[in-house]
Short mmCIF file of C-alpha atoms in Angstrom, two decimals:
data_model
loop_
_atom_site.label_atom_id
_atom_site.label_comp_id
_atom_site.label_asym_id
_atom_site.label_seq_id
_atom_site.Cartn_x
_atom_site.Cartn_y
_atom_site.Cartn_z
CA UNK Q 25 -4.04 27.54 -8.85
CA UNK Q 26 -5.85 24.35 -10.46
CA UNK Q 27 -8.92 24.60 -12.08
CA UNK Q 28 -10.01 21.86 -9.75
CA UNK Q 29 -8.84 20.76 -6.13
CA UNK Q 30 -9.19 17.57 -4.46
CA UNK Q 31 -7.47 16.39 -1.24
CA UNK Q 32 -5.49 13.06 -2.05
CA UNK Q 33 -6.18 11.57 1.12
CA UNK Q 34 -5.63 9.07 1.84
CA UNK Q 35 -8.79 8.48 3.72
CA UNK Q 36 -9.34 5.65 5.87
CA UNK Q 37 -12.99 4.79 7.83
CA UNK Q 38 -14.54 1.93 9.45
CA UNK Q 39 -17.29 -0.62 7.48
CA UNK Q 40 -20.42 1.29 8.17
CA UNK Q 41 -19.05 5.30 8.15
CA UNK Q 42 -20.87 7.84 6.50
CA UNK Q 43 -18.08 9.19 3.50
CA UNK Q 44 -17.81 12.70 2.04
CA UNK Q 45 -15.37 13.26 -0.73
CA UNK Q 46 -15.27 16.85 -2.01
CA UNK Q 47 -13.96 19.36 -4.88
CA UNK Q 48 -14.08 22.63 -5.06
CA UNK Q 49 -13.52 24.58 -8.68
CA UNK Q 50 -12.51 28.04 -9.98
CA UNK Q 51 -13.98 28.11 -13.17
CA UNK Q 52 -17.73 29.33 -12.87
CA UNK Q 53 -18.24 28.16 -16.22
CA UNK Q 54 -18.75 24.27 -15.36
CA UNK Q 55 -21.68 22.76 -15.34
CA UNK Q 56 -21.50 19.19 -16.00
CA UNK Q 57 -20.05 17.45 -13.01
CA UNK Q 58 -19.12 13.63 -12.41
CA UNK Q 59 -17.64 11.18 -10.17
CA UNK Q 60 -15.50 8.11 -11.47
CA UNK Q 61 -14.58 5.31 -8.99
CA UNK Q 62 -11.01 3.95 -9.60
CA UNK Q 63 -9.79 0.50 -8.65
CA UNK Q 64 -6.19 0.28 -8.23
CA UNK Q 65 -4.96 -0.17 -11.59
CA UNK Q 66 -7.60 -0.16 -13.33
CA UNK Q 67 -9.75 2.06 -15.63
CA UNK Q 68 -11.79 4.20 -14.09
CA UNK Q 69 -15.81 3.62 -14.14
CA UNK Q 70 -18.66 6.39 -14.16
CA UNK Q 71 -20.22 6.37 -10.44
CA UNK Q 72 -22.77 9.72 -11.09
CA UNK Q 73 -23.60 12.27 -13.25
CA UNK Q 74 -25.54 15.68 -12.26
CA UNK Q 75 -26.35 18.97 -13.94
CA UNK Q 76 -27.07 22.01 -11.98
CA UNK Q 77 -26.70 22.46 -8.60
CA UNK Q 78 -28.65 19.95 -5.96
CA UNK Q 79 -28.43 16.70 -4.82
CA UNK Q 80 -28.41 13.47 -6.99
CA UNK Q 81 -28.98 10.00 -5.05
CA UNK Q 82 -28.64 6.40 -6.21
CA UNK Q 83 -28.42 3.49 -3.48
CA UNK Q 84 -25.76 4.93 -1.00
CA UNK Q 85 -24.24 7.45 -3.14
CA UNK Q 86 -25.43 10.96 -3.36
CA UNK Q 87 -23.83 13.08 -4.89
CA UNK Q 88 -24.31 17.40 -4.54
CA UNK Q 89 -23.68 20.46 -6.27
CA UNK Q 90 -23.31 23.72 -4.97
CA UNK Q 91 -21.96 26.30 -7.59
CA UNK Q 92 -22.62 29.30 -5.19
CA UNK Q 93 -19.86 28.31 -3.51
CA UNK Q 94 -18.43 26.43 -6.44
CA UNK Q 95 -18.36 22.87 -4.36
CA UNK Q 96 -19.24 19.59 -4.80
CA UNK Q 97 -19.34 16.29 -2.89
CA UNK Q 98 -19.88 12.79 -2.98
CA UNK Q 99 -21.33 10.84 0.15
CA UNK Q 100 -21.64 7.45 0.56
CA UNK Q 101 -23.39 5.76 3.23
CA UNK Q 102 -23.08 2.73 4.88
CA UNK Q 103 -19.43 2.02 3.54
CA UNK Q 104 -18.08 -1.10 2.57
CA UNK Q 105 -14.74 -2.55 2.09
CA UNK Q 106 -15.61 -2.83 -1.62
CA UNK Q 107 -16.13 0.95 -1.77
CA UNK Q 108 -12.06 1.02 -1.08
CA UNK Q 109 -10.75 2.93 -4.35
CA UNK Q 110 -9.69 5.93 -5.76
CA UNK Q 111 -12.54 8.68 -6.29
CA UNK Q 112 -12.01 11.29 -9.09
CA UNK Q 113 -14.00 14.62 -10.01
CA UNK Q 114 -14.54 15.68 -13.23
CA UNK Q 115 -15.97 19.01 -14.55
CA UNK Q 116 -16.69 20.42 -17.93
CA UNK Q 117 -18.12 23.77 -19.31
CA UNK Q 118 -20.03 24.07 -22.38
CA UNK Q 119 -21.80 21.19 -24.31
CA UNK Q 120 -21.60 19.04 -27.14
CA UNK Q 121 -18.68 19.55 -28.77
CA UNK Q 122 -17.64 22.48 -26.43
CA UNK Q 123 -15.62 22.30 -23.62
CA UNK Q 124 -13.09 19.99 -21.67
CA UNK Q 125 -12.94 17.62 -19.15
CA UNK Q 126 -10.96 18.58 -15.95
CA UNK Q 127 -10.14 15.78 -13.50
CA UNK Q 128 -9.30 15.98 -9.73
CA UNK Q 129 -6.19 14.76 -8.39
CA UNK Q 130 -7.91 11.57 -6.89
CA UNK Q 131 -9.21 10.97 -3.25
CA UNK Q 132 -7.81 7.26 -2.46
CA UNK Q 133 -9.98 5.85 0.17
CA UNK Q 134 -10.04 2.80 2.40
CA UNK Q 135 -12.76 1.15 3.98
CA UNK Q 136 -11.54 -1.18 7.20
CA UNK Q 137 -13.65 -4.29 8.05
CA UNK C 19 -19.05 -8.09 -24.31
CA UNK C 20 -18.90 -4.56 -24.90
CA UNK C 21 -15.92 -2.44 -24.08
CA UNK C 22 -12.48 -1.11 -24.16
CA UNK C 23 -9.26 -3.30 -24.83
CA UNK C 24 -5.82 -2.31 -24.21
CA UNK C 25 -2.56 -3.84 -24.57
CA UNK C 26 -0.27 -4.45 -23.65
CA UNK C 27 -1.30 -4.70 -19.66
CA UNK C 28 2.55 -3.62 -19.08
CA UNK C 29 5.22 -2.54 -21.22
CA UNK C 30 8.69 -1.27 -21.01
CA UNK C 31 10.96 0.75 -22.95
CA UNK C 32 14.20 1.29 -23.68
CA UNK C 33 16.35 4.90 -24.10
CA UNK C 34 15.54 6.22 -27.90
CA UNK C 35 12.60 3.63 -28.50
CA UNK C 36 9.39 4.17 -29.71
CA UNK C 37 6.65 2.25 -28.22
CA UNK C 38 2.95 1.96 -29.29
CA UNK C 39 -0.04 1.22 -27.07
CA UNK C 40 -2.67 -0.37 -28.46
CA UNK C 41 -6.68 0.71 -27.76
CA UNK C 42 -9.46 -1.15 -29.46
CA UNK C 43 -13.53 -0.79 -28.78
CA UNK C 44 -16.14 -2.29 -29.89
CA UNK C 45 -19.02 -0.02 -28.45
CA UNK C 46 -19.17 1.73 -31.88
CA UNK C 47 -18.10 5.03 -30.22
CA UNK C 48 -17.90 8.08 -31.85
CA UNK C 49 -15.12 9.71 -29.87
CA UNK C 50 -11.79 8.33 -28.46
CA UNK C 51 -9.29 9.74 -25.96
CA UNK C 52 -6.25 8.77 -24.36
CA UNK C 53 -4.90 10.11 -21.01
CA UNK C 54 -2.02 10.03 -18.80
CA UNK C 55 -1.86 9.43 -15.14
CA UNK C 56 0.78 9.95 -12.35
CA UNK C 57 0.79 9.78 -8.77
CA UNK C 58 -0.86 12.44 -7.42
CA UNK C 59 -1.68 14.49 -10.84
CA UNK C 60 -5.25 12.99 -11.89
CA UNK C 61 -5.27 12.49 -15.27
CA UNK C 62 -4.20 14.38 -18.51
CA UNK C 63 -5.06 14.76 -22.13
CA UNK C 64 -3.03 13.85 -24.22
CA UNK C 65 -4.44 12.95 -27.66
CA UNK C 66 -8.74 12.63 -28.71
CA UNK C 67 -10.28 11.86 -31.70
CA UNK C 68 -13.55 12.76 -32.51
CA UNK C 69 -14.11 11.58 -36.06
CA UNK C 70 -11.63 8.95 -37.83
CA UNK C 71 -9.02 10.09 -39.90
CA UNK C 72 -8.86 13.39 -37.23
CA UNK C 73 -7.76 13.77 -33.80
CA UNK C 74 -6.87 16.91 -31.57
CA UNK C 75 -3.57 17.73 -29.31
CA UNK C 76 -4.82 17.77 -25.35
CA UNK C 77 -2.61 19.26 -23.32
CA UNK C 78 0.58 17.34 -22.86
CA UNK C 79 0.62 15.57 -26.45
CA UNK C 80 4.73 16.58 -27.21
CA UNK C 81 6.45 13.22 -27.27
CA UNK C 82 3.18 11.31 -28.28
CA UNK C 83 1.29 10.60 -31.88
CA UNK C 84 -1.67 8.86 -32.81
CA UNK C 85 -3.80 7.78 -35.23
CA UNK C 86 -7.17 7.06 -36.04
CA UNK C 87 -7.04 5.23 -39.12
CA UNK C 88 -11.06 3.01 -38.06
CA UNK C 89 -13.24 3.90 -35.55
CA UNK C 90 -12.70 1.05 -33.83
CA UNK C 91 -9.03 1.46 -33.06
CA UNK C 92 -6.73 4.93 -31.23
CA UNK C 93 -3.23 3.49 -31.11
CA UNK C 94 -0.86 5.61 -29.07
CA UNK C 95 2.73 6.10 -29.69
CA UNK C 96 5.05 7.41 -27.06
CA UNK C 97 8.09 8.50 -29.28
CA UNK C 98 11.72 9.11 -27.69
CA UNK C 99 11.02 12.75 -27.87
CA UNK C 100 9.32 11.64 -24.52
CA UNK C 101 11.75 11.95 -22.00
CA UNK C 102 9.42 11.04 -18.87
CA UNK C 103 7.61 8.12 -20.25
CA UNK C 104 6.68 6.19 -16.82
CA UNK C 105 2.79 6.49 -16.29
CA UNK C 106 0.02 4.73 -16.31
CA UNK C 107 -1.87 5.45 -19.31
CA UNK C 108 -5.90 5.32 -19.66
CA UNK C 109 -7.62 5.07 -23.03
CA UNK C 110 -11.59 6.48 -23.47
CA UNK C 111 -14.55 6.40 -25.47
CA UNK C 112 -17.40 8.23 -25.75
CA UNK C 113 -20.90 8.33 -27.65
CA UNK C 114 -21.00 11.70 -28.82
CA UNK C 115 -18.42 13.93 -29.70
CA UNK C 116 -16.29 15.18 -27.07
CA UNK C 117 -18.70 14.02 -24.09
CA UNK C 118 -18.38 13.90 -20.82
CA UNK C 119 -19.58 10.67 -19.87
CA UNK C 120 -16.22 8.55 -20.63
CA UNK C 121 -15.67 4.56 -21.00
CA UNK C 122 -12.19 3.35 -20.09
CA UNK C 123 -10.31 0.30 -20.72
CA UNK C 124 -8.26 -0.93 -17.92
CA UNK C 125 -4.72 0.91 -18.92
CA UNK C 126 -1.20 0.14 -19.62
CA UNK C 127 1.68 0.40 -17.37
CA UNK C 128 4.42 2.18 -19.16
CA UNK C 129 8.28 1.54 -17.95
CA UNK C 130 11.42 2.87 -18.73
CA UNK C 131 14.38 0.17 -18.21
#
């Protein structure tokens, strides 16, 4: 079993759809989580950041951590054709110097005008 | 501007080569990385460097070798001891050591002819 799970996709909504991209985890130890937006071939960027469990919001992306049930999500509202790319979680136990990064497989999605 | 540069965008090698991929940055980061990525596998460590003059296996660095001779610069070799060379491969920086929060330049598309 992966460390980390993430359903591929592909997913494909119309301009305007509410999105939820989700991971779930094994390791209880995490508690650093991330989302990085991927263009097709290109590097991937830092979308959000969040520590602890809860909800994290900027413009239409929230993103939410539940570690009871060792889960995590990423909406985004109002979706735009723009917001078509690859989505990646990333986890990491520890701090500092401690700890490594596990990535997601990916969730490739596609926003239709 | 500040960021990541690799080259070559794409490059291909021949059977027994050795290839090197070059990754320069200029954000005066501490800590440098360099993954792989294949369809459907996320991404994987295979080399980071957290100090110059030392660097750390990830976990799929046989075939690879690196240096980290300035802080500005993480070439990547990917040595004939490689047998499964085709990916698309991702350097990273970071400002502090081993953090989560990862910069990457835009890859380099790595062929076998």
């Amino acid at each position: 079993q992966k460390e980390v799970e993430q359903d591929p996709g592909p997913l494909s909504v119309p301009e305007g759809a509410i999105v939820s991209l989700n991971c779930t985890y094994s390791n209880s130890a995490f508690q650093y989580f991330m989302w990085y937006r991927q263009y097709s071939r290109k590097g991937p960027e830092l979308l959000m950041y969040t520590y602890s469990s809860g909800n994290k919001e900027d413009g239409r992306f929230t993103a939410q951590v539940d570690k009871s049930s060792k889960y995590i999500s990423l909406f985004i509202r109002d979706s735009q054709p723009s917001d078509s790319a690859t989505y990646l979680c990333a986890m990491k136990n520890g701090s500092g110097n401690t700890g490594k990064l596990i990535f997601g497989q990916g969730t490739t999605l596609q926003v239709k005008p | 501007d500040g960021g990541i540069t690799q080259s070559p965008k794409y490059l291909f090698r021949k059977e027994g080569q050795n290839v090197t991929l070059s990754c320069e940055q200029n954000l005066n980061h501490d800590a440098m990385y360099w993954y792989r990525q294949d369809p459907g596998q996320g991404l994987r460590l295979i080399y980071y460097s957290q100090i110059v003059n030392d660097f750390q296996k990830g976990d799929i660095a046989e075939g690879y070798s690196v240096s980290r001779e300035k802080k500005e610069s993480f070439p990547l070799t990917v040595t004939s001891a490689q047998k499964n060379p085709t990916a698309f491969y991702l350097c990273a920086s970071s400002t502090r050591r081993v953090d989560e929060k990862l910069f990457f330049g835009s890859g380099t598309q790595l062929s076998v002819l």
